[in-house]
Short mmCIF file of C-alpha atoms and ligand atoms in Angstrom, two decimals:
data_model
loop_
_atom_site.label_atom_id
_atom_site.label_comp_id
_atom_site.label_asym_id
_atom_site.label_seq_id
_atom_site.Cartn_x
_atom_site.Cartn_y
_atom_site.Cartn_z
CA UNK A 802 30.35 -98.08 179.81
CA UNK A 803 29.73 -96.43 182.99
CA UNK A 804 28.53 -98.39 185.82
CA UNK A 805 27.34 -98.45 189.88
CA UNK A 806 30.01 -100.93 192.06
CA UNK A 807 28.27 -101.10 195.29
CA UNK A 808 29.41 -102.91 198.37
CA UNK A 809 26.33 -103.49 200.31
CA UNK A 810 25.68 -103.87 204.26
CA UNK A 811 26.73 -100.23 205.53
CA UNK A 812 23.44 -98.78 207.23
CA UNK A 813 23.23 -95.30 205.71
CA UNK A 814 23.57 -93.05 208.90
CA UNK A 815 23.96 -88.82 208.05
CA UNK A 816 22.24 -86.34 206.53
CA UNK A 817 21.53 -85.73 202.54
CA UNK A 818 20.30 -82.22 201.05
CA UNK A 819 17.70 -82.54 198.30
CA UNK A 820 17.93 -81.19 195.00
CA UNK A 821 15.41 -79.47 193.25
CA UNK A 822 11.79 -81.00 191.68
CA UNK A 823 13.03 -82.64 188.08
CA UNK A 824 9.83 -83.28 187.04
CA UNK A 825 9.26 -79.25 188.09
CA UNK A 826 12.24 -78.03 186.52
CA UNK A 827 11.18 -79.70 183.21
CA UNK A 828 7.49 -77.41 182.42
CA UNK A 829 9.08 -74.25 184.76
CA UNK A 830 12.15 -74.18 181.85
CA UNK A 831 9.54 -74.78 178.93
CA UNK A 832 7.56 -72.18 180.10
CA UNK A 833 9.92 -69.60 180.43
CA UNK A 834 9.99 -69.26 176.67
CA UNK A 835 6.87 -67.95 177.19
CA UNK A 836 7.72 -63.98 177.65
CA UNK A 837 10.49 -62.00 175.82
CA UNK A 838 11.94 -60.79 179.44
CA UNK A 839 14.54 -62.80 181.45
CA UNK A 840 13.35 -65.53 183.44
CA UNK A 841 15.69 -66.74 186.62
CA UNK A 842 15.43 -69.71 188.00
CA UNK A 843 16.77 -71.03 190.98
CA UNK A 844 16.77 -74.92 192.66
CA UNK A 845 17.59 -76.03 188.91
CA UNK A 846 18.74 -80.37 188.98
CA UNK A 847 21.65 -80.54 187.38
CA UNK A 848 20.54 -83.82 185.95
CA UNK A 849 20.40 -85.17 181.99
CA UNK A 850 16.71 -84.62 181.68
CA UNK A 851 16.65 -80.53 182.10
CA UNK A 852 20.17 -80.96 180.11
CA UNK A 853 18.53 -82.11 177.30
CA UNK A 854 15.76 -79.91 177.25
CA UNK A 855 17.80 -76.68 177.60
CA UNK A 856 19.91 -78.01 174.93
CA UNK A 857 16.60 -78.00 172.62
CA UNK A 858 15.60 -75.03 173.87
CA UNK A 859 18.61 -73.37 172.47
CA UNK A 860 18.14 -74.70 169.28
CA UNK A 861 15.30 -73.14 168.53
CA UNK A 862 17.21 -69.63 169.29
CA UNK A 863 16.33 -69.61 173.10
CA UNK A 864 19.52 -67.79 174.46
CA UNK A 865 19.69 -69.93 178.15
CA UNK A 866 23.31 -69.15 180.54
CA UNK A 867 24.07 -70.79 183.35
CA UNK A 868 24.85 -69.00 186.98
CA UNK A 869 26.22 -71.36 188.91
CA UNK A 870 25.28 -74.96 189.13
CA UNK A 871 21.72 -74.64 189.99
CA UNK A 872 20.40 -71.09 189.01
CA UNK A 873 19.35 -70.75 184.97
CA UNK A 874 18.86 -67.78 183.48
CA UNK A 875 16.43 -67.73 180.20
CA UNK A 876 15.46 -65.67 177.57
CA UNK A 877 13.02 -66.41 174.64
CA UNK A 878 12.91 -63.23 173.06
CA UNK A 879 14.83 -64.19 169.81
CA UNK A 880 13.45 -67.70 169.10
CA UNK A 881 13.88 -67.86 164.93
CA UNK A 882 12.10 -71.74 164.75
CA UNK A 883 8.87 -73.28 166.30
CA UNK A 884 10.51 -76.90 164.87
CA UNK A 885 11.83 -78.92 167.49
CA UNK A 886 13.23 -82.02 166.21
CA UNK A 887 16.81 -82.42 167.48
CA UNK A 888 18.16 -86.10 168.45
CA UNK A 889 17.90 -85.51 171.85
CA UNK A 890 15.12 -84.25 172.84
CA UNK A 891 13.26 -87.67 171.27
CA UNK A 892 14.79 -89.02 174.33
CA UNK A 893 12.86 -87.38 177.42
CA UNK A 894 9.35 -87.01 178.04
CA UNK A 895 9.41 -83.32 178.79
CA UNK A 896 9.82 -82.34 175.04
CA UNK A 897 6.27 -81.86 174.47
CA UNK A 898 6.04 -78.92 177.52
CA UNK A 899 7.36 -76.87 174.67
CA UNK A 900 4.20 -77.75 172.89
CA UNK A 901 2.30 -75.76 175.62
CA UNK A 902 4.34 -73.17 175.96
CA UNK A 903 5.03 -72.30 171.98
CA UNK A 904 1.52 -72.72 170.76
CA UNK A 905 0.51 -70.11 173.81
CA UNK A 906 3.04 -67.71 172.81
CA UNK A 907 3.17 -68.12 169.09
CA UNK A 908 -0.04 -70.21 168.39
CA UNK A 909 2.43 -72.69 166.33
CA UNK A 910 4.64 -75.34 167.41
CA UNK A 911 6.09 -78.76 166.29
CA UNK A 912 8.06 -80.75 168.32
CA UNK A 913 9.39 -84.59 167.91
CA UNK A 914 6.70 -87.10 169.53
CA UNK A 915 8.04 -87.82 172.97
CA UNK A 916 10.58 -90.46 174.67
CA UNK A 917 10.91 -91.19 178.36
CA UNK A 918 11.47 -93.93 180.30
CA UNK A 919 9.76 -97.20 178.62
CA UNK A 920 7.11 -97.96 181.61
CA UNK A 921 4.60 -98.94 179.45
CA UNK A 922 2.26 -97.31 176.52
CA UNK A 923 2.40 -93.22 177.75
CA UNK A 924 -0.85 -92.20 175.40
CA UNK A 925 -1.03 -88.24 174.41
CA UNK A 926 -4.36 -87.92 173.40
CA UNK A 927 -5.54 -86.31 176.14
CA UNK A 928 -2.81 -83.27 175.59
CA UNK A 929 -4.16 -83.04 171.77
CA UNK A 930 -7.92 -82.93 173.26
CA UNK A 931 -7.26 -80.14 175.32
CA UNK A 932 -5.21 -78.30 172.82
CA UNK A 933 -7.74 -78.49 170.43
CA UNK A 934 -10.53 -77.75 173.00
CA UNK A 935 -8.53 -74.23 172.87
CA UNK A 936 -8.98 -74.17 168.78
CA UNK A 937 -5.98 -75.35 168.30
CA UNK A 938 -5.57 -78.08 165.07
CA UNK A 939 -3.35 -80.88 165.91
CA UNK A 940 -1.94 -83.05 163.84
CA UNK A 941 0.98 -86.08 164.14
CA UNK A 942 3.01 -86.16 160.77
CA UNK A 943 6.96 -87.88 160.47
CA UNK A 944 7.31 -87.79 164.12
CA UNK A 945 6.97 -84.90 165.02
CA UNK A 946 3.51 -83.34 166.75
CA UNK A 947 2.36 -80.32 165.12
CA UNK A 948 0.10 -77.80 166.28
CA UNK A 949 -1.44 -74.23 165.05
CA UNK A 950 -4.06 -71.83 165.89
CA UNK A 951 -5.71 -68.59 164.44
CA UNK A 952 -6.61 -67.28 167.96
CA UNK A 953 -6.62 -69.72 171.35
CA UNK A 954 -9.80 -69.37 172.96
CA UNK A 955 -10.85 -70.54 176.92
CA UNK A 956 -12.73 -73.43 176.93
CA UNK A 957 -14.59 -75.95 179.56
CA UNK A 958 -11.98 -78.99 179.06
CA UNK A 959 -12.69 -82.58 180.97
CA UNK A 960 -9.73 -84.17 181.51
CA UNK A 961 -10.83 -88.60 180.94
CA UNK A 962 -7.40 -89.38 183.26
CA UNK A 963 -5.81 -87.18 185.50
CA UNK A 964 -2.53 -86.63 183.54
CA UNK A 965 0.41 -84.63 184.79
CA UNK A 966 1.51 -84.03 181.42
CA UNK A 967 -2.04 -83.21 179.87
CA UNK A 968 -2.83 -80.65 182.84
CA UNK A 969 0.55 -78.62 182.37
CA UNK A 970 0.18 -78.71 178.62
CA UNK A 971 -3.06 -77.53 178.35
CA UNK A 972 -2.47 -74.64 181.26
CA UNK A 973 0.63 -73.43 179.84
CA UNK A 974 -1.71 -73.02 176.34
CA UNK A 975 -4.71 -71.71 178.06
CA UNK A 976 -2.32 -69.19 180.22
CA UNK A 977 -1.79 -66.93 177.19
CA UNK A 978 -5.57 -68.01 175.31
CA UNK A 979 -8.69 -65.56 175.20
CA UNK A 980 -11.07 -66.05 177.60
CA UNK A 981 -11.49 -68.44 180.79
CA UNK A 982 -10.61 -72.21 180.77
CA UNK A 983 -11.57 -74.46 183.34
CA UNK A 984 -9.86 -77.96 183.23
CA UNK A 985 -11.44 -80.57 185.50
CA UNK A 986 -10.04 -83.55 186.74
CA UNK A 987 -6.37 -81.98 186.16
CA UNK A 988 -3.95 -83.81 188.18
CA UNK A 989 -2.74 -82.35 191.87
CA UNK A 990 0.77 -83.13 191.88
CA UNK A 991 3.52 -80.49 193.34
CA UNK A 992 5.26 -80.10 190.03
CA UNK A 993 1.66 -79.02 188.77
CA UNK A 994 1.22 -76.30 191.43
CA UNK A 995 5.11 -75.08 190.76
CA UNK A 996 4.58 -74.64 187.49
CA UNK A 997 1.24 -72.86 188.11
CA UNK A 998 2.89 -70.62 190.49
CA UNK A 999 5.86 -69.90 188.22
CA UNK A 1000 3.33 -68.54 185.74
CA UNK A 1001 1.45 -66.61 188.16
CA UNK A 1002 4.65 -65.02 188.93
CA UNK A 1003 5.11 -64.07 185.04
CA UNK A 1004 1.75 -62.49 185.42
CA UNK A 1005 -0.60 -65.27 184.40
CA UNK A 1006 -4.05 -65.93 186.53
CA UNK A 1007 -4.33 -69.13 187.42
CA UNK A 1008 -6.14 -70.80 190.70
CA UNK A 1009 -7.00 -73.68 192.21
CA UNK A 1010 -3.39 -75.53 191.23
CA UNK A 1011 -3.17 -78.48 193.79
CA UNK A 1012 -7.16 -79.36 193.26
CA UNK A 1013 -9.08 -81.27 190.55
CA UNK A 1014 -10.38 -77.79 189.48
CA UNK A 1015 -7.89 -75.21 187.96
CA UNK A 1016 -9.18 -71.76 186.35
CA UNK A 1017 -7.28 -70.34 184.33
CA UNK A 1018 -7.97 -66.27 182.67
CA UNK A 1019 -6.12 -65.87 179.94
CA UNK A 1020 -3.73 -63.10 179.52
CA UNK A 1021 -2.03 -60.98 176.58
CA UNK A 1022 1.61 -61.68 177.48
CA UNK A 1023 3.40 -62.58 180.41
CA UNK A 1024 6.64 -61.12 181.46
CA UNK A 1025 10.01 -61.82 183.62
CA UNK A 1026 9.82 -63.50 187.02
CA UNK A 1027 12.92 -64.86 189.74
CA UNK A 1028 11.40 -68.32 190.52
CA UNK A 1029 12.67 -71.11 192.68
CA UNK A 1030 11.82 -74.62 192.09
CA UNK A 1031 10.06 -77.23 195.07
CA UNK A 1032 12.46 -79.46 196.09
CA UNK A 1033 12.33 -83.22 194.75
CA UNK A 1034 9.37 -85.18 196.29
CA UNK A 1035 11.08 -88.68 194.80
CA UNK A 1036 14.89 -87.68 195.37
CA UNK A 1037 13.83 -87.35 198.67
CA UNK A 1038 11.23 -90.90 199.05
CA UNK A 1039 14.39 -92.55 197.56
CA UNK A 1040 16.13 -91.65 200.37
CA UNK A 1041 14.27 -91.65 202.84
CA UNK A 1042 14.04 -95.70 201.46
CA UNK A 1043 18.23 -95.98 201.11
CA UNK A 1044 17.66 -95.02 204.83
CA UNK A 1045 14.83 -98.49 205.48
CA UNK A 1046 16.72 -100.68 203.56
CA UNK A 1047 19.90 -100.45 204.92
CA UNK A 1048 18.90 -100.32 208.36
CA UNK A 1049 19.94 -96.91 208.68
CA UNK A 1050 19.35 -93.26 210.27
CA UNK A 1051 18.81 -90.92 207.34
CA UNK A 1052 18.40 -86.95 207.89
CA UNK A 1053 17.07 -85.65 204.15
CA UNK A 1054 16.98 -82.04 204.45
CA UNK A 1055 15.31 -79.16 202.37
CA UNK A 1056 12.10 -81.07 201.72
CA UNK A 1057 8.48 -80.13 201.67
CA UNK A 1058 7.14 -82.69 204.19
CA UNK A 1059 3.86 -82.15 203.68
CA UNK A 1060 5.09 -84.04 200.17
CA UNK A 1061 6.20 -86.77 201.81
CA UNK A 1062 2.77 -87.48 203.45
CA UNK A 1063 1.82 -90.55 201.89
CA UNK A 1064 5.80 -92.32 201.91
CA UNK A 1065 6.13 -91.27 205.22
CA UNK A 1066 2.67 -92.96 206.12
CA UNK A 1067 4.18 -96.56 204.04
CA UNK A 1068 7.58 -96.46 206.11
CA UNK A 1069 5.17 -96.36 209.14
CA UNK A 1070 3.31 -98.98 208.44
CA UNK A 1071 6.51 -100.64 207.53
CA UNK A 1072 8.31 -100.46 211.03
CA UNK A 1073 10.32 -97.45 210.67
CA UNK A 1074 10.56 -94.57 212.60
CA UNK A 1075 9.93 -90.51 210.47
CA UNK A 1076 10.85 -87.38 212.72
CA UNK A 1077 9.90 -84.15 211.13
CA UNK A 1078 11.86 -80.85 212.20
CA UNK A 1079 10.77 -77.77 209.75
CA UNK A 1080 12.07 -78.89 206.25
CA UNK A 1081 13.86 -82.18 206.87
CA UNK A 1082 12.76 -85.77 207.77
CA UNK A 1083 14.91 -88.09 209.89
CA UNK A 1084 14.36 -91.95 209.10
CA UNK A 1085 15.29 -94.07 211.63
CA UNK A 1086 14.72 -97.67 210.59
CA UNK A 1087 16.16 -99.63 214.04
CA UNK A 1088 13.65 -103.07 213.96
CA UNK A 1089 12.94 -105.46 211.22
CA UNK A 1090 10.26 -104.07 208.45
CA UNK A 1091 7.49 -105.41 208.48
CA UNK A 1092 5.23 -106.67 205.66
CA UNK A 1093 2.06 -104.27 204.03
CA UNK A 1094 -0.09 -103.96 200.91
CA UNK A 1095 0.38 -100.56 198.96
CA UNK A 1096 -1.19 -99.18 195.36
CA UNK A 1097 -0.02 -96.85 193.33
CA UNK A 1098 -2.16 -93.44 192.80
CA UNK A 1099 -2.30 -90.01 191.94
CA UNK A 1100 -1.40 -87.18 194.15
CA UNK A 1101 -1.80 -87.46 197.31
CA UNK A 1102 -2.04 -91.14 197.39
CA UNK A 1103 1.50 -93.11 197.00
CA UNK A 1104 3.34 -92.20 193.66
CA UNK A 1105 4.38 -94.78 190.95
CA UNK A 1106 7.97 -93.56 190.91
CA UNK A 1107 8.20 -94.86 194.21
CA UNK A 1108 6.99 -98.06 193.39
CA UNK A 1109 10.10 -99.84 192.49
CA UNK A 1110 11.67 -98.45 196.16
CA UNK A 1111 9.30 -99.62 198.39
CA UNK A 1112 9.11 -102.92 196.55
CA UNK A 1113 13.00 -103.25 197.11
CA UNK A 1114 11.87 -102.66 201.15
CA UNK A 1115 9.23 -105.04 201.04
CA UNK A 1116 11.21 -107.57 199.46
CA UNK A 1117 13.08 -107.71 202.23
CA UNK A 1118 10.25 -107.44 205.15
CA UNK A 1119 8.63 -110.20 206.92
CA UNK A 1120 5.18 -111.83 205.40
CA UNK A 1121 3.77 -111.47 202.22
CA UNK A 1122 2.80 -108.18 200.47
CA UNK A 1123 1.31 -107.16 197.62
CA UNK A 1124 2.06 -104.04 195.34
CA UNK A 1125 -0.63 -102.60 192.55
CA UNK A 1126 0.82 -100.40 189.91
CA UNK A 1127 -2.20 -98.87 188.87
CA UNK A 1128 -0.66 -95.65 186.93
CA UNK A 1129 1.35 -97.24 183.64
CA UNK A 1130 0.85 -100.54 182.60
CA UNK A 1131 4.89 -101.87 182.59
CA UNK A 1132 6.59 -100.62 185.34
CA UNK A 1133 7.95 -103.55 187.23
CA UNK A 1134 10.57 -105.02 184.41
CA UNK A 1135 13.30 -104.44 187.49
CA UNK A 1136 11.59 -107.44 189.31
CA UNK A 1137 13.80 -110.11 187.13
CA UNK A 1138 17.01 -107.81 188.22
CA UNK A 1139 15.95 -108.40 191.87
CA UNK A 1140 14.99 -111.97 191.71
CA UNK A 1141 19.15 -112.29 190.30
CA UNK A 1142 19.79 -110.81 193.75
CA UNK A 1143 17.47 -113.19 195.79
CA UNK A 1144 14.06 -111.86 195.89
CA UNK A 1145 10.90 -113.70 196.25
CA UNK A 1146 8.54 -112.05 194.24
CA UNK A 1147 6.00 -113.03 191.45
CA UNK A 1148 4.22 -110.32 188.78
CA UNK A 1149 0.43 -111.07 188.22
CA UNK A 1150 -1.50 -109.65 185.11
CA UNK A 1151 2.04 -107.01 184.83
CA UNK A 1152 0.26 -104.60 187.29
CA UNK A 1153 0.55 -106.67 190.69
CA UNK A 1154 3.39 -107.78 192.38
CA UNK A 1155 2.91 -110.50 195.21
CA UNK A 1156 6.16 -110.31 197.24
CA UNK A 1157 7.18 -112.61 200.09
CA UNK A 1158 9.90 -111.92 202.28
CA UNK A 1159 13.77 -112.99 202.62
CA UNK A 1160 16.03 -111.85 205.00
CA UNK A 1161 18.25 -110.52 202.59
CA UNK A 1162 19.85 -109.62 198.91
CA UNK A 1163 22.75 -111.32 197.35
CA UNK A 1164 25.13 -108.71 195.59
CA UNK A 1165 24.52 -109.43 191.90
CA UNK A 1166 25.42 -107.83 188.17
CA UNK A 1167 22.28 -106.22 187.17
CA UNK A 1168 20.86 -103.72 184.97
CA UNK A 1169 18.64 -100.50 185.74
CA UNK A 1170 15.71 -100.99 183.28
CA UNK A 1171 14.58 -97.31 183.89
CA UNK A 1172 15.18 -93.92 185.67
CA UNK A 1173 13.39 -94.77 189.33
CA UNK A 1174 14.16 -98.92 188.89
CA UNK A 1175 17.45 -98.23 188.24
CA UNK A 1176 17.85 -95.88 191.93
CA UNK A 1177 15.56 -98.71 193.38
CA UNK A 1178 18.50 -101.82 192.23
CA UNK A 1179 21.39 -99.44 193.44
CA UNK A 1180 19.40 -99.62 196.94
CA UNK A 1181 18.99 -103.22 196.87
CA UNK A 1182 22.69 -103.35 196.68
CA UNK A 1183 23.61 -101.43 199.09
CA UNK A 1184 20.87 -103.41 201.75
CA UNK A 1185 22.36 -106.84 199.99
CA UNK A 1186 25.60 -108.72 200.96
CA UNK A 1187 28.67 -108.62 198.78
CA UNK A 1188 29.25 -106.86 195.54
CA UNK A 1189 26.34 -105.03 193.25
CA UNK A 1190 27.28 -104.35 189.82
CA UNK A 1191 24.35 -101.69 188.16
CA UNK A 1192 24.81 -101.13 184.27
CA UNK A 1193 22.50 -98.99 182.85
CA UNK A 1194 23.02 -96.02 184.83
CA UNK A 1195 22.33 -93.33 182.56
CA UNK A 1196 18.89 -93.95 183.24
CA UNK A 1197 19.81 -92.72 186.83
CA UNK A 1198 21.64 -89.90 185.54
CA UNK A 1199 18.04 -88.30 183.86
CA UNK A 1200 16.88 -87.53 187.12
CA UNK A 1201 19.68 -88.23 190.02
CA UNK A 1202 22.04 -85.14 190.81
CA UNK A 1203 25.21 -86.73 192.09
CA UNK A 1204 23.75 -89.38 193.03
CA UNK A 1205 26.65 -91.97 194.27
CA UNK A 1206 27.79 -89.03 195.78
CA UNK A 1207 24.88 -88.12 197.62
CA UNK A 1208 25.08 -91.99 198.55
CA UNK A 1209 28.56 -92.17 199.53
CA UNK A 1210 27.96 -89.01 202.18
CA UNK A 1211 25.61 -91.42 204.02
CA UNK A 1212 28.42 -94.32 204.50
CA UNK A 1213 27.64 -96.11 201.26
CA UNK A 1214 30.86 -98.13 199.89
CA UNK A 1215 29.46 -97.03 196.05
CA UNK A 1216 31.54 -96.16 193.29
CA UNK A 1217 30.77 -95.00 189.53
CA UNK A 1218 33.15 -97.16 187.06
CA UNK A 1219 34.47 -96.96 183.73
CA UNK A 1220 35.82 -100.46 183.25
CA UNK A 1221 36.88 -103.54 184.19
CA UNK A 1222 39.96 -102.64 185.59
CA UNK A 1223 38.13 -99.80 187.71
CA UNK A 1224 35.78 -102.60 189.14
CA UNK A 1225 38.84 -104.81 189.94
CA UNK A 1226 40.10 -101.72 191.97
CA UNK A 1227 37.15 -101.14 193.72
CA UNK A 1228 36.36 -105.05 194.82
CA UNK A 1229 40.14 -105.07 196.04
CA UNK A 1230 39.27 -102.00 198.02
CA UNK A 1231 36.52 -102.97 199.84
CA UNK A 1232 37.89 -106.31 200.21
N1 LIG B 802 -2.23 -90.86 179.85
C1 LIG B 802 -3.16 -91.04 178.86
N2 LIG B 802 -3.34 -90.02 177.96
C2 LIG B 802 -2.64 -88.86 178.01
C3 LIG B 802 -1.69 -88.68 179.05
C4 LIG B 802 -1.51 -89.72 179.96
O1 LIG B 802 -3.81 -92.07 178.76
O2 LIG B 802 -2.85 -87.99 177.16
C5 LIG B 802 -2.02 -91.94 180.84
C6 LIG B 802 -0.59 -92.50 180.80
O3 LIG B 802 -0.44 -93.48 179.81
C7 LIG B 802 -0.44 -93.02 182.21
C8 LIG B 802 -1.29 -92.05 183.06
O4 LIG B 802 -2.15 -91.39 182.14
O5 LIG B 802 -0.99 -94.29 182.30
C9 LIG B 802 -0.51 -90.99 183.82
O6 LIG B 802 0.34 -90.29 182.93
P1 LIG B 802 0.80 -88.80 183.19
O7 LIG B 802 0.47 -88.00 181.97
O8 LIG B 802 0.29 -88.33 184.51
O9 LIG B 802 2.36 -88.98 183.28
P2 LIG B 802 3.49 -88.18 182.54
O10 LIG B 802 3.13 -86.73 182.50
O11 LIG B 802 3.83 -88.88 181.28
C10 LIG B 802 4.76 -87.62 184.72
C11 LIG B 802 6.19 -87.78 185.19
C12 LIG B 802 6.46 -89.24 185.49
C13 LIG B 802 5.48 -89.73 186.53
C14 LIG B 802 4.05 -89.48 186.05
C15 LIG B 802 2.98 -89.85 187.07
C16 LIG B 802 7.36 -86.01 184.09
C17 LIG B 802 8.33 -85.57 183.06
N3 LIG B 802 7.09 -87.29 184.17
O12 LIG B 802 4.69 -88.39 183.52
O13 LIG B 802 7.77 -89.29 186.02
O14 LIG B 802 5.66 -91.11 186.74
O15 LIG B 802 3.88 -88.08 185.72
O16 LIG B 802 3.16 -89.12 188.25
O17 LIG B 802 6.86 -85.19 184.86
C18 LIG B 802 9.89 -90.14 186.44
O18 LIG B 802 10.22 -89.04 186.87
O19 LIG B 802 10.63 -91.16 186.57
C19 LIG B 802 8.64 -90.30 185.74
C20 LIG B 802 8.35 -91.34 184.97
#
């Protein structure tokens, strides 16, 4: 069983080049099924997450070839099943973009109900109330969602939560439906407005991506298009928080800091200081961090799969502060892992996490409950004193590139291990 060995207390001093946008890798690859050209696409994470779903994407007959370690090139012209069911692809959350992007192109398409990360109840209906809004029937049937059409048709759809999922589902439909749909309250996030740029680059017409309003005029077919994803908004808050935590002086480079607004604005508050120079950030966190309140929100207010990071800061800040989840319902299961390391923190009502300060983590054997928890615990080690031991950490791997590696370029005395006799090694190395 592969795990994290972390020696904490190094500040993280250098300079780290972000990947590209998993969660806008994920509906850019599902939609590029949706001409028979070849799609390229550049800025690809080579993480387990688009893995798995270019893995299911083949099996349906979707002939995908690597070019390097970052640059996929797609074709969907000979898909031969609209079923996707395989093992994997229950695992990640992104399965049902294929949803979107088959019934659009073929007006048919099952695929297995959905995994993820387990951060509470992650509710579909408002994906089957938009595809049906387009006259699509949908129904759920031996675990798998199924979904058909005669003819897609635009329609005036109300989104009752701003979902990430919902909005690129229902454009990636409505892209290739008759007529004009308008989806209101759509969610704003970056990987939203990739993905609606990738498909305005295949020839779709879609505006106001990036606002609660997007219009969308359907079109017969879409064709080919050389696309390059955004880089990764949370790969880059993570960090830009390895840099906080550890006292350290953290260059991350390729970003979009514009992005970054609303971390930036929390490290701030926090004590530490940001430099912005084109596309990188430069953290600088020289004085003590200080204690603040922050609550989870939609784009552009401070995302959830930060949450877990800047807890791990605040945990470690002077005064009390208080943390609201208020995007999914179960997302702060790591808290146990960091109480075994010394934190002070108490979960009220599951979405509110009153933290008080201590001056520091104990090194501890924990496990990464999730994808962005898991990153968050590997932090806390490296900030803590002694050794860290991190099971778990192919929840890391879903949406991490390299990411010990990444770590290790910044000072960090982290290794990945295979077994006991690799930990030994490592704890006699570091002494
Ligand atoms: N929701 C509904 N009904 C729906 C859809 C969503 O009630 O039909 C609720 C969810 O239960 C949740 C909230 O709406 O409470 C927001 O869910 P959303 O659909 O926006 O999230 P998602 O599409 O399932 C994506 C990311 C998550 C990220 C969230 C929020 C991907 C593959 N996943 O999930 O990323 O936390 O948006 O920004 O893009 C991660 O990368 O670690 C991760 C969990």
């Amino acid at each position: 069983m592969e795990q994290y060995a972390i020696k904490g207390g190094n500040p993280l001093v250098g300079e780290v080049e972000i990947g590209g946008a998993k969660n806008a890798a994920l509906p850019v690859l599902a939609a590029s099924v949706m001409t028979d050209e070849t799609v390229y696409i550049d800025n690809v994470p080579d993480v387990r997450d688009t893995k798995v779903l270019l893995q299911s994407m083949e099996s349906i007959g979707v002939q995908v070839r690597h070019d390097g370690r970052h640059k996929v090139v797609v074709n969907g012209g000979q898909i031969h099943s609209l079923v996707v069911e395989d093992e994997n692809i229950k695992k990640i959350r992104a399965s049902y973009y294929l949803l979107g992007a088959l019934l659009g192109k073929y007006k048919y398409a099952e695929v297995a109900l959905p995994g993820g990360c387990d951060i509470g109840c992650r509710a579909i209906d408002q994906h089957i109330k938009g595809f049906r809004a387009l006259g699509a029937e949908v129904v759920i049937e031996h675990g798998l969602i199924k979904t058909k059409a005669e003819h897609l048709t635009g329609s005036h759809i109300y989104m009752d939560i701003s979902s990430v999922g919902a909005t690129i589902n229902v454009m990636m439909a409505a892209t290739l439906a008759e007529g004009r749909t308008i989806i209101e309250n759509a969610a704003k996030e970056p990987h939203v407005v990739d993905l609606a740029n990738f498909l305005n680059s295949m020839g779709a017409d879609i505006k106001g991506a990036g606002t609660d309003v997007i219009r969308i005029r359907g079109v017969s077919k879409l064709h080919g298009s050389d696309y390059t994803i955004i880089p990764d908004q949370i790969e880059a808050g993570t960090f830009m928080f390895a840099a906080a935590v550890t006292k350290g002086d953290v260059v991350v480079k390729n970003v979009i800091p514009k992005h970054l607004e609303s971390i930036g604005a929390k490290l701030l508050e926090i004590g530490c200081e940001i430099k912005e120079e084109d596309d990188c950030l430069r953290v600088v966190a020289s004085k003590p961090l200080m204690h603040t309140h922050v609550k989870t929100l939609p784009y552009p207010g401070f995302p959830t799969d930060m949450q877990p990071q800047i807890t791990v800061a605040l945990a470690l800040s002077r005064g009390t502060s208080i943390v609201t989840e208020s995007i999914f319902e179960n997302r702060f299961k790591y808290v146990d892992e960091l109480i075994k390391m010394g934190a002070n923190i108490k979960v009220e009502g599951g979405d509110t996490a009153i933290i008080e300060g201590v001056p520091g983590y104990t090194g501890a054997h924990i496990a990464a409950p999730d994808l962005r928890a898991g990153a968050a615990l590997v932090l806390a080690g490296l900030a803590g004193e002694g050794i860290t031991v991190v099971d778990d950490i192919h929840y890391i791997a879903r949406g991490y590139e390299d990411f010990h590696l990444k770590l290790q370029g910044l000072g960090a005395q982290i290794e990945l291990v295979n077994s006991d006799r690799e930990l030994q090694k490592f704890k006699l190395k570091v002494g």
